[in-house]
């Protein structure tokens, strides 16, 4: 039944080990040891990958250029699930908190001016290795160095107008999601296409 299926999916999520545990040598830890046995998935040598949430921003340049839909579409098409989404004006306190790690750098003031200059579209995306996947989809910080096919290469030219933001680690993701979304703004929902995206 539908409920049983949801229960199964939830249990699967809870059981998922904390890191990728494919049977291939590449998935072993750097010291060559196998990851500790943490679930029956490892025993069966099936790949079980980590599902994560990440904060994503369509920055003011992309919103002004009418690219928000196109950009969100790329992430949705990739298989990432939206669990939070809104258009918002970033205030200076939010900007300074979000970019706290860059305080004192020469580009900090320009960055805060830029991110508060027009609305952003903020999203929380969920999926297998979402943090790395979204960073890879964005491309390198400097559009000049970003690989063709990435958002920053396909739509941008300069570092200070690089269209998108994404969390760079699980710690950043947890911190940044809290800055942009109240818990009540995040939606837990079951997506019927999941079984065609996750193995
Ligand atoms: P990221 O967005 O790829 O994580 P970060 O190093 O965290 O890159 O920098 C945050 C943002 O600050 C960048 O996306 C970019 O818009 C801006 N930025 C970073 N370095 C420079 C710079 O040297 N000049 C101008 N803007 C910069
Ligand atoms: Mg960053």
XYZ file of N, CA, C and O and ligand atoms in Angstrom:
824
model
N 0.845 -1.203 0.000
C 0.000 0.000 0.000
C 0.876 1.247 0.000
O 2.073 1.177 0.235
N 0.251 2.372 -0.274
C 0.958 3.662 -0.319
C 1.685 3.941 1.003
O 2.858 4.277 1.024
N 0.974 3.738 2.114
C 1.552 4.013 3.423
C 2.740 3.096 3.697
O 3.773 3.544 4.196
N 2.591 1.838 3.338
C 3.677 0.877 3.541
C 4.907 1.297 2.740
O 6.035 1.219 3.222
N 4.664 1.759 1.524
C 5.774 2.209 0.669
C 6.496 3.389 1.317
O 7.719 3.424 1.396
N 5.736 4.351 1.824
C 6.329 5.513 2.489
C 7.133 5.082 3.709
O 8.219 5.587 3.949
N 6.548 4.163 4.472
C 7.232 3.653 5.663
C 8.563 3.014 5.275
O 9.591 3.222 5.907
N 8.517 2.244 4.192
C 9.723 1.570 3.700
C 10.789 2.590 3.331
O 11.954 2.470 3.706
N 10.369 3.635 2.606
C 11.306 4.673 2.173
C 11.920 5.373 3.381
O 13.106 5.641 3.429
N 11.088 5.650 4.373
C 11.560 6.326 5.574
C 12.574 5.461 6.333
O 13.592 5.945 6.793
N 12.269 4.179 6.421
C 13.164 3.253 7.113
C 14.495 3.175 6.377
O 15.558 3.171 6.987
N 14.410 3.156 5.043
C 15.611 3.067 4.212
C 16.497 4.285 4.473
O 17.700 4.198 4.604
N 15.845 5.451 4.536
C 16.552 6.703 4.785
C 17.263 6.647 6.131
O 18.425 6.966 6.259
N 16.523 6.192 7.160
C 17.089 6.144 8.509
C 18.280 5.201 8.576
O 19.235 5.439 9.295
N 18.194 4.135 7.799
C 19.246 3.117 7.840
C 20.473 3.486 7.030
O 21.502 2.854 7.172
N 20.319 4.478 6.154
C 21.424 4.784 5.234
C 22.692 5.089 6.016
O 22.667 5.870 6.962
N 23.805 4.465 5.649
C 25.059 4.753 6.342
C 25.517 6.175 6.049
O 25.038 6.799 5.108
N 26.456 6.667 6.845
C 26.825 8.063 6.766
C 27.757 8.385 5.602
O 27.991 9.519 5.304
N 28.328 7.388 4.997
C 29.114 7.701 3.805
C 28.946 6.608 2.749
O 28.415 5.544 3.023
N 29.406 6.965 1.550
C 29.289 6.041 0.439
C 30.001 4.733 0.775
O 31.121 4.735 1.256
N 29.346 3.622 0.535
C 29.939 2.345 0.920
C 29.821 1.312 -0.185
O 29.483 0.172 0.058
N 30.061 1.742 -1.416
C 30.066 0.791 -2.526
C 31.159 -0.243 -2.282
O 32.123 0.022 -1.586
N 31.007 -1.390 -2.915
C 31.996 -2.444 -2.714
C 33.304 -2.207 -3.454
O 34.283 -2.895 -3.211
N 33.319 -1.229 -4.376
C 34.514 -1.026 -5.197
C 35.663 -0.470 -4.367
O 35.439 0.199 -3.366
N 36.909 -0.735 -4.786
C 38.050 -0.245 -4.018
C 38.014 1.264 -3.826
O 38.444 1.773 -2.800
N 37.450 1.987 -4.821
C 37.419 3.451 -4.740
C 36.623 3.933 -3.530
O 36.846 5.028 -3.024
N 35.696 3.105 -3.066
C 34.856 3.555 -1.958
C 35.478 3.236 -0.600
O 34.911 3.536 0.421
N 36.640 2.613 -0.632
C 37.297 2.348 0.654
C 37.873 3.632 1.220
O 38.111 4.576 0.498
N 38.105 3.637 2.516
C 38.723 4.790 3.133
C 40.146 4.936 2.622
O 40.725 3.992 2.088
N 40.698 6.135 2.798
C 42.018 6.422 2.229
C 43.087 5.455 2.731
O 44.036 5.169 2.034
N 42.943 4.955 3.957
C 43.971 4.052 4.484
C 43.809 2.637 3.923
O 44.544 1.731 4.289
N 42.850 2.455 3.011
C 42.696 1.161 2.359
C 41.743 0.232 3.081
O 41.362 -0.806 2.555
N 41.336 0.620 4.296
C 40.403 -0.230 5.025
C 38.995 -0.066 4.488
O 38.644 0.974 3.960
N 38.202 -1.082 4.676
C 36.800 -0.963 4.307
C 36.072 -0.180 5.387
O 36.460 -0.206 6.550
N 35.006 0.546 4.999
C 34.227 1.226 6.033
C 33.624 0.212 6.997
O 33.422 -0.943 6.608
N 33.377 0.609 8.249
C 32.809 -0.344 9.210
C 31.431 -0.813 8.767
O 30.711 -0.081 8.101
N 31.098 -2.023 9.130
C 29.778 -2.551 8.798
C 28.726 -1.776 9.570
O 28.743 -1.725 10.778
N 27.825 -1.120 8.838
C 26.816 -0.324 9.526
C 25.410 -0.650 9.070
O 24.451 -0.166 9.636
N 25.280 -1.401 8.015
C 23.925 -1.777 7.607
C 23.989 -3.000 6.717
O 25.031 -3.349 6.191
N 22.847 -3.616 6.509
C 22.786 -4.801 5.673
C 23.153 -4.475 4.230
O 23.552 -5.333 3.478
N 23.036 -3.167 3.835
C 23.364 -2.785 2.465
C 24.820 -3.106 2.159
O 25.160 -3.525 1.076
N 25.684 -2.885 3.151
C 27.109 -3.132 2.943
C 27.334 -4.631 2.812
O 28.049 -5.084 1.940
N 26.646 -5.355 3.667
C 26.762 -6.810 3.644
C 26.408 -7.344 2.260
O 27.062 -8.220 1.720
N 25.384 -6.746 1.660
C 24.942 -7.173 0.331
C 25.797 -6.564 -0.780
O 25.579 -6.842 -1.946
N 26.767 -5.718 -0.397
C 27.655 -5.071 -1.372
C 26.889 -4.203 -2.358
O 27.272 -4.049 -3.507
N 25.769 -3.636 -1.906
C 25.019 -2.731 -2.776
C 25.470 -1.304 -2.502
O 25.791 -0.974 -1.365
N 25.485 -0.458 -3.528
C 25.858 0.920 -3.251
C 24.755 1.624 -2.467
O 23.600 1.599 -2.870
N 25.094 2.196 -1.336
C 24.146 3.017 -0.597
C 24.812 4.360 -0.380
O 25.852 4.445 0.259
N 24.250 5.389 -0.958
C 24.897 6.683 -0.973
C 24.189 7.624 -0.017
O 23.019 7.450 0.283
N 24.906 8.606 0.419
C 24.365 9.485 1.440
C 23.426 10.535 0.866
O 23.763 11.222 -0.082
N 22.242 10.657 1.463
C 21.324 11.721 1.052
C 21.531 12.914 1.952
O 21.589 12.790 3.161
N 21.636 14.074 1.307
C 21.950 15.302 2.043
C 20.997 16.421 1.631
O 20.341 16.340 0.605
N 21.048 17.491 2.424
C 20.361 18.734 2.059
C 21.399 19.831 1.929
O 22.380 19.850 2.674
N 21.167 20.739 0.990
C 22.099 21.840 0.783
C 21.345 23.127 0.539
O 20.217 23.103 0.039
N 21.963 24.274 0.921
C 21.353 25.570 0.617
C 21.822 26.038 -0.755
O 23.023 26.022 -1.053
N 20.862 26.466 -1.551
C 21.165 26.960 -2.889
C 20.570 28.347 -3.053
O 19.439 28.596 -2.621
N 21.323 29.270 -3.654
C 20.799 30.607 -3.944
C 20.954 30.929 -5.427
O 22.040 30.741 -5.993
N 19.875 31.426 -6.025
C 19.967 32.091 -7.316
C 20.237 33.545 -6.951
O 19.405 34.204 -6.336
N 21.422 34.026 -7.257
C 21.843 35.355 -6.807
C 21.151 36.471 -7.613
O 20.566 36.199 -8.674
N 21.255 37.724 -7.123
C 20.541 38.840 -7.767
C 20.806 38.981 -9.269
O 19.888 39.343 -10.022
N 22.032 38.733 -9.723
C 22.321 38.880 -11.163
C 21.454 37.929 -11.988
O 20.865 38.304 -13.006
N 21.327 36.697 -11.521
C 20.550 35.693 -12.254
C 19.057 36.001 -12.191
O 18.335 35.822 -13.181
N 18.585 36.484 -11.034
C 17.167 36.846 -10.914
C 16.872 38.020 -11.851
O 15.896 38.004 -12.615
N 17.744 39.030 -11.826
C 17.549 40.199 -12.696
C 17.565 39.812 -14.169
O 16.859 40.402 -14.981
N 18.353 38.819 -14.512
C 18.471 38.409 -15.917
C 17.387 37.413 -16.344
O 17.405 36.922 -17.466
N 16.492 37.096 -15.411
C 15.383 36.199 -15.758
C 15.809 34.751 -15.920
O 15.186 33.988 -16.651
N 16.875 34.362 -15.192
C 17.406 33.004 -15.335
C 17.026 32.073 -14.179
O 17.455 30.920 -14.151
N 16.230 32.580 -13.231
C 15.916 31.766 -12.046
C 15.279 30.433 -12.427
O 15.705 29.373 -11.951
N 14.282 30.477 -13.290
C 13.588 29.251 -13.697
C 14.524 28.274 -14.385
O 14.556 27.079 -14.055
N 15.302 28.776 -15.331
C 16.266 27.943 -16.073
C 17.269 27.266 -15.124
O 17.592 26.082 -15.275
N 17.725 28.017 -14.136
C 18.728 27.483 -13.203
C 18.118 26.426 -12.282
O 18.678 25.345 -12.102
N 16.962 26.733 -11.704
C 16.292 25.762 -10.823
C 15.947 24.498 -11.621
O 16.069 23.378 -11.131
N 15.549 24.696 -12.862
C 15.190 23.570 -13.738
C 16.351 22.586 -13.876
O 16.156 21.370 -13.841
N 17.561 23.094 -14.015
C 18.727 22.206 -14.171
C 18.899 21.304 -12.957
O 19.248 20.130 -13.082
N 18.682 21.878 -11.772
C 18.860 21.099 -10.543
C 17.735 20.093 -10.370
O 17.967 18.945 -9.979
N 16.515 20.520 -10.689
C 15.365 19.608 -10.634
C 15.561 18.462 -11.618
O 15.352 17.295 -11.282
N 15.976 18.795 -12.829
C 16.152 17.767 -13.868
C 17.217 16.769 -13.467
O 17.167 15.604 -13.842
N 18.186 17.240 -12.704
C 19.260 16.344 -12.299
C 18.754 15.271 -11.338
O 19.390 14.240 -11.149
N 17.632 15.544 -10.694
C 17.055 14.567 -9.775
C 16.985 15.068 -8.342
O 16.471 14.384 -7.464
N 17.504 16.275 -8.126
C 17.436 16.831 -6.769
C 15.995 17.215 -6.455
O 15.251 17.620 -7.340
N 15.640 17.061 -5.184
C 14.269 17.344 -4.754
C 14.220 18.672 -4.012
O 15.046 18.901 -3.119
N 13.276 19.518 -4.376
C 13.085 20.781 -3.660
C 12.368 20.506 -2.347
O 11.306 19.879 -2.352
N 12.938 20.957 -1.232
C 12.225 20.857 0.048
C 11.966 22.242 0.634
O 11.263 22.386 1.616
N 12.531 23.286 -0.007
C 12.266 24.665 0.382
C 12.526 25.559 -0.815
O 13.444 25.281 -1.595
N 11.701 26.605 -0.984
C 11.882 27.509 -2.135
C 11.178 28.833 -1.879
O 10.003 28.849 -1.527
N 11.915 29.948 -2.040
C 11.253 31.263 -1.923
C 12.073 32.378 -2.557
O 13.301 32.298 -2.632
N 11.345 33.414 -3.003
C 11.980 34.653 -3.448
C 12.110 35.548 -2.236
O 11.162 35.683 -1.471
N 13.284 36.117 -2.014
C 13.428 36.989 -0.852
C 14.468 38.080 -1.062
O 15.384 37.951 -1.874
N 14.286 39.166 -0.339
C 15.272 40.239 -0.330
C 16.251 39.945 0.811
O 15.835 39.849 1.958
N 17.508 39.789 0.510
C 18.512 39.555 1.557
C 18.854 40.895 2.206
O 19.130 41.868 1.518
N 18.808 40.929 3.534
C 19.164 42.155 4.267
C 20.659 42.113 4.587
O 21.292 41.057 4.500
N 21.198 43.248 4.998
C 22.627 43.285 5.335
C 22.988 42.311 6.464
O 23.959 41.568 6.330
N 22.202 42.266 7.566
C 22.543 41.284 8.618
C 22.564 39.840 8.114
O 23.462 39.066 8.479
N 21.607 39.487 7.282
C 21.587 38.115 6.730
C 22.816 37.892 5.842
O 23.493 36.863 5.942
N 23.132 38.880 5.011
C 24.279 38.767 4.105
C 25.581 38.599 4.887
O 26.415 37.743 4.560
N 25.739 39.396 5.934
C 26.979 39.330 6.721
C 27.111 38.015 7.461
O 28.203 37.469 7.605
N 25.985 37.495 7.915
C 25.985 36.208 8.600
C 26.324 35.093 7.603
O 27.170 34.230 7.856
N 25.665 35.138 6.462
C 25.857 34.113 5.430
C 27.308 34.082 4.944
O 27.902 33.005 4.773
N 27.883 35.264 4.727
C 29.246 35.345 4.195
C 30.284 35.630 5.290
O 31.347 36.176 4.989
N 29.991 35.251 6.527
C 30.880 35.552 7.674
C 32.321 35.107 7.428
O 33.264 35.806 7.819
N 32.509 33.967 6.748
C 33.873 33.447 6.527
C 34.708 34.380 5.645
O 35.933 34.265 5.607
N 34.042 35.293 4.923
C 34.785 36.184 4.011
C 35.008 37.578 4.605
O 35.576 38.445 3.943
N 34.531 37.787 5.839
C 34.687 39.098 6.477
C 36.171 39.453 6.536
O 36.992 38.616 6.895
N 36.502 40.693 6.124
C 37.893 41.128 6.140
C 38.587 40.964 4.795
O 39.632 41.560 4.556
N 38.015 40.158 3.893
C 38.623 40.005 2.563
C 38.287 41.224 1.698
O 37.258 41.873 1.916
N 39.148 41.533 0.721
C 38.925 42.748 -0.085
C 37.582 42.771 -0.825
O 37.029 43.841 -1.048
N 37.053 41.601 -1.171
C 35.807 41.596 -1.943
C 34.557 41.544 -1.071
O 33.437 41.550 -1.583
N 34.737 41.519 0.274
C 33.597 41.316 1.178
C 32.511 42.379 1.015
O 31.332 42.059 0.869
N 32.906 43.660 1.048
C 31.916 44.743 0.992
C 31.137 44.690 -0.332
O 29.912 44.797 -0.337
N 31.845 44.487 -1.420
C 31.194 44.377 -2.737
C 30.231 43.203 -2.789
O 29.147 43.300 -3.382
N 30.631 42.115 -2.160
C 29.814 40.898 -2.136
C 28.511 41.145 -1.375
O 27.426 40.769 -1.836
N 28.622 41.815 -0.219
C 27.431 42.122 0.586
C 26.530 43.106 -0.170
O 25.306 42.925 -0.237
N 27.135 44.132 -0.785
C 26.363 45.093 -1.598
C 25.599 44.349 -2.687
O 24.415 44.590 -2.923
N 26.306 43.444 -3.356
C 25.729 42.714 -4.498
C 24.564 41.816 -4.073
O 23.484 41.875 -4.649
N 24.776 41.029 -3.030
C 23.769 40.029 -2.649
C 22.505 40.688 -2.079
O 21.434 40.091 -2.066
N 22.653 41.960 -1.610
C 21.490 42.682 -1.068
C 20.874 43.633 -2.105
O 19.938 44.359 -1.797
N 21.401 43.634 -3.336
C 21.016 44.658 -4.320
C 19.705 44.360 -5.050
O 19.133 45.243 -5.685
N 19.237 43.141 -4.998
C 17.994 42.724 -5.666
C 17.617 41.376 -5.052
O 18.430 40.774 -4.342
N 16.398 40.887 -5.322
C 16.000 39.626 -4.679
C 16.866 38.438 -5.095
O 17.501 38.450 -6.143
N 16.870 37.432 -4.224
C 17.462 36.136 -4.552
C 16.336 35.093 -4.508
O 15.294 35.335 -3.911
N 16.570 33.957 -5.146
C 15.688 32.809 -4.938
C 16.477 31.823 -4.086
O 17.579 31.401 -4.473
N 15.949 31.540 -2.901
C 16.624 30.619 -1.981
C 15.933 29.267 -2.050
O 14.707 29.189 -2.118
N 16.742 28.214 -2.049
C 16.179 26.864 -2.114
C 16.950 25.920 -1.212
O 18.145 26.114 -0.959
N 16.269 24.898 -0.717
C 16.937 23.769 -0.088
C 16.687 22.571 -0.979
O 15.548 22.276 -1.340
N 17.781 21.937 -1.385
C 17.710 20.797 -2.297
C 18.178 19.558 -1.574
O 19.125 19.606 -0.783
N 17.529 18.447 -1.863
C 17.821 17.193 -1.184
C 18.115 16.108 -2.216
O 17.465 16.040 -3.257
N 19.088 15.277 -1.888
C 19.385 14.143 -2.764
C 20.693 13.479 -2.397
O 21.389 13.916 -1.479
N 21.029 12.443 -3.137
C 22.273 11.724 -2.910
C 23.456 12.676 -3.077
O 23.599 13.292 -4.131
N 24.271 12.793 -2.063
C 25.453 13.668 -2.128
C 25.120 15.067 -2.644
O 25.898 15.656 -3.403
N 23.971 15.603 -2.239
C 23.483 16.879 -2.782
C 24.517 18.003 -2.696
O 24.607 18.827 -3.610
N 25.308 18.018 -1.628
C 26.252 19.136 -1.442
C 27.272 19.174 -2.575
O 27.448 20.204 -3.241
N 27.907 18.042 -2.830
C 28.901 17.981 -3.908
C 28.265 18.083 -5.289
O 28.824 18.712 -6.198
N 27.114 17.465 -5.437
C 26.415 17.469 -6.736
C 26.059 18.904 -7.154
O 26.265 19.291 -8.310
N 25.545 19.676 -6.206
C 25.131 21.043 -6.560
C 26.357 21.929 -6.818
O 26.361 22.722 -7.763
N 27.417 21.753 -6.018
C 28.659 22.512 -6.280
C 29.183 22.203 -7.688
O 29.625 23.093 -8.402
N 29.129 20.933 -8.060
C 29.624 20.528 -9.384
C 28.739 21.090 -10.498
O 29.228 21.459 -11.565
N 27.440 21.154 -10.250
C 26.515 21.706 -11.245
C 26.732 23.211 -11.408
O 26.617 23.752 -12.505
N 27.070 23.881 -10.296
C 27.367 25.322 -10.351
C 28.643 25.597 -11.128
O 28.726 26.579 -11.852
N 29.651 24.786 -10.941
C 30.958 25.042 -11.536
C 31.845 25.854 -10.612
O 31.408 26.323 -9.561
N 33.104 26.008 -10.998
C 34.071 26.718 -10.165
C 33.654 28.183 -9.969
O 32.963 28.753 -10.810
N 34.111 28.766 -8.841
C 33.724 30.118 -8.445
C 33.933 31.139 -9.575
O 33.092 31.987 -9.811
N 35.071 31.050 -10.249
C 35.368 31.959 -11.349
C 34.813 31.374 -12.661
O 35.297 30.333 -13.121
N 33.828 32.033 -13.261
C 33.234 31.506 -14.500
C 34.266 31.223 -15.594
O 34.064 30.333 -16.424
N 35.369 31.945 -15.555
C 36.451 31.717 -16.528
C 37.036 30.315 -16.397
O 37.442 29.706 -17.382
N 37.060 29.814 -15.148
C 37.640 28.493 -14.882
C 36.587 27.382 -14.842
O 36.924 26.200 -14.806
N 35.315 27.779 -14.812
C 34.236 26.789 -14.700
C 34.121 25.987 -15.994
O 34.302 26.524 -17.089
N 33.837 24.714 -15.864
C 33.726 23.839 -17.037
C 32.457 24.159 -17.825
O 31.409 24.412 -17.227
N 32.545 24.156 -19.155
C 31.338 24.329 -19.969
C 30.284 23.303 -19.548
O 30.618 22.167 -19.229
N 29.033 23.725 -19.540
C 27.966 22.837 -19.078
C 27.562 23.139 -17.651
O 26.486 22.759 -17.222
N 28.444 23.815 -16.911
C 28.072 24.236 -15.557
C 27.307 25.564 -15.655
O 27.415 26.280 -16.658
N 26.557 25.869 -14.596
C 25.746 27.097 -14.597
C 26.645 28.325 -14.745
O 26.370 29.220 -15.545
N 27.742 28.361 -13.991
C 28.589 29.556 -14.021
C 29.281 29.749 -15.367
O 29.473 30.881 -15.814
N 29.627 28.663 -16.019
C 30.258 28.784 -17.344
C 29.216 29.123 -18.402
O 29.479 29.925 -19.298
N 28.055 28.527 -18.289
C 27.055 28.714 -19.351
C 26.394 30.090 -19.318
O 25.892 30.555 -20.336
N 26.383 30.720 -18.129
C 25.662 31.997 -18.036
C 26.506 33.160 -17.542
O 26.009 34.271 -17.447
N 27.772 32.925 -17.176
C 28.532 34.005 -16.553
C 29.903 34.242 -17.137
O 30.443 33.418 -17.877
N 30.469 35.378 -16.765
C 31.810 35.761 -17.217
C 32.740 36.104 -16.055
O 33.934 35.833 -16.105
N 32.174 36.733 -15.008
C 33.029 37.269 -13.941
C 32.685 36.701 -12.569
O 31.535 36.379 -12.285
N 33.719 36.650 -11.723
C 33.632 36.105 -10.363
C 32.556 36.779 -9.516
O 31.817 36.111 -8.801
N 32.455 38.096 -9.605
C 31.497 38.849 -8.786
C 30.080 38.813 -9.334
O 29.165 39.422 -8.769
N 29.887 38.121 -10.454
C 28.543 37.963 -11.060
C 28.409 36.508 -11.498
O 28.148 36.227 -12.655
N 28.569 35.622 -10.500
C 28.629 34.192 -10.863
C 27.335 33.425 -10.578
O 27.330 32.207 -10.469
N 26.254 34.176 -10.488
C 24.857 33.673 -10.568
C 24.304 32.816 -9.444
O 23.103 32.850 -9.186
N 25.150 32.005 -8.811
C 24.618 31.005 -7.874
C 25.516 30.826 -6.652
O 26.716 31.112 -6.694
N 24.890 30.331 -5.591
C 25.620 29.930 -4.384
C 25.183 28.530 -4.006
O 24.024 28.165 -4.196
N 26.100 27.753 -3.449
C 25.721 26.466 -2.854
C 26.649 26.164 -1.683
O 27.850 26.466 -1.728
N 26.093 25.558 -0.649
C 26.875 25.186 0.538
C 28.034 24.280 0.131
O 27.908 23.480 -0.791
N 29.166 24.415 0.860
C 30.362 23.654 0.463
C 30.694 22.468 1.366
O 31.675 21.765 1.129
N 29.914 22.235 2.429
C 30.167 21.103 3.324
C 28.904 20.846 4.152
O 28.035 21.722 4.216
N 28.816 19.678 4.778
C 27.642 19.422 5.626
C 27.502 20.464 6.743
O 26.383 20.880 7.059
N 28.630 20.909 7.306
C 28.576 21.930 8.372
C 28.017 23.236 7.825
O 27.135 23.853 8.432
N 28.523 23.682 6.666
C 28.015 24.920 6.049
C 26.545 24.782 5.694
O 25.764 25.717 5.885
N 26.180 23.625 5.163
C 24.788 23.423 4.745
C 23.848 23.598 5.938
O 22.860 24.330 5.855
N 24.179 22.958 7.051
C 23.326 23.047 8.245
C 23.239 24.502 8.718
O 22.160 25.005 9.041
N 24.382 25.181 8.720
C 24.439 26.577 9.173
C 23.630 27.486 8.247
O 22.816 28.291 8.685
N 23.831 27.336 6.934
C 23.215 28.238 5.957
C 21.710 27.996 5.802
O 20.946 28.945 5.628
N 21.287 26.740 5.877
C 19.847 26.452 5.768
C 19.112 27.188 6.891
O 18.066 27.790 6.673
N 19.725 27.194 8.091
C 19.101 27.851 9.249
C 19.013 29.372 9.057
O 18.104 30.011 9.573
N 19.972 29.939 8.339
C 19.955 31.387 8.109
C 18.787 31.774 7.188
O 18.135 32.791 7.389
N 18.521 30.936 6.193
C 17.546 31.312 5.164
C 16.143 30.734 5.362
O 15.184 31.258 4.818
N 16.020 29.658 6.099
C 14.701 29.012 6.238
C 14.370 28.692 7.690
O 15.210 28.170 8.422
N 13.109 28.980 8.059
C 12.584 28.490 9.338
C 12.262 27.013 9.122
O 11.901 26.629 8.007
N 12.329 26.200 10.195
C 11.989 24.780 10.029
C 10.622 24.583 9.370
O 10.441 23.690 8.546
N 9.668 25.448 9.713
C 8.306 25.314 9.163
C 8.236 25.610 7.666
O 7.245 25.289 7.008
N 9.275 26.218 7.119
C 9.284 26.521 5.677
C 9.844 25.352 4.841
O 9.837 25.416 3.624
N 10.363 24.336 5.525
C 10.880 23.163 4.807
C 9.803 22.081 4.795
O 9.175 21.816 5.821
N 9.604 21.493 3.640
C 8.508 20.535 3.472
C 9.057 19.117 3.310
O 9.876 18.857 2.432
N 8.605 18.234 4.178
C 8.924 16.806 4.026
C 7.863 16.202 3.135
O 6.696 16.169 3.501
N 8.286 15.751 1.978
C 7.287 15.149 1.082
C 7.883 13.964 0.353
O 9.098 13.866 0.214
N 7.005 13.054 -0.037
C 7.447 11.863 -0.755
C 7.262 12.100 -2.244
O 6.167 12.452 -2.691
N 8.342 11.927 -2.991
C 8.287 12.153 -4.436
C 8.117 10.821 -5.148
O 8.912 9.903 -4.955
N 7.096 10.716 -5.974
C 6.788 9.426 -6.595
C 7.856 8.972 -7.579
O 7.966 7.790 -7.881
N 8.665 9.914 -8.088
C 9.711 9.527 -9.046
C 10.983 9.023 -8.364
O 11.909 8.584 -9.046
N 11.024 9.069 -7.028
C 12.255 8.695 -6.319
C 12.807 7.329 -6.726
O 14.013 7.160 -6.862
N 11.923 6.376 -6.934
C 12.423 5.024 -7.241
C 13.045 4.935 -8.622
O 13.704 3.953 -8.955
N 12.863 5.968 -9.439
C 13.513 6.015 -10.757
C 14.765 6.875 -10.722
O 15.463 7.025 -11.720
N 15.051 7.440 -9.562
C 16.227 8.289 -9.396
C 17.218 7.649 -8.435
O 18.438 7.725 -8.625
N 16.683 7.007 -7.388
C 17.524 6.304 -6.412
C 17.457 4.810 -6.649
O 16.373 4.286 -6.921
N 18.597 4.118 -6.535
C 18.560 2.653 -6.710
C 18.501 1.956 -5.356
O 18.747 2.536 -4.334
P 31.801 29.961 -3.826
O 30.589 30.826 -4.071
O 32.187 29.203 -5.070
O 31.674 29.080 -2.613
P 33.580 31.614 -2.216
O 35.066 31.564 -2.235
O 32.874 31.088 -1.023
O 33.039 30.947 -3.571
O 33.196 33.148 -2.402
C 31.856 33.585 -2.223
C 31.469 34.496 -3.362
O 32.253 35.668 -3.262
C 31.773 33.948 -4.750
O 30.722 33.156 -5.256
C 31.954 35.207 -5.549
O 30.692 35.729 -5.971
C 32.563 36.163 -4.555
N 34.012 36.202 -4.683
C 34.896 35.302 -4.222
N 36.144 35.645 -4.504
C 36.042 36.831 -5.163
C 37.006 37.706 -5.731
O 38.222 37.481 -5.687
N 36.498 38.813 -6.342
C 35.178 39.093 -6.416
N 34.251 38.299 -5.891
C 34.671 37.169 -5.279
Mg 31.502 29.555 -0.574
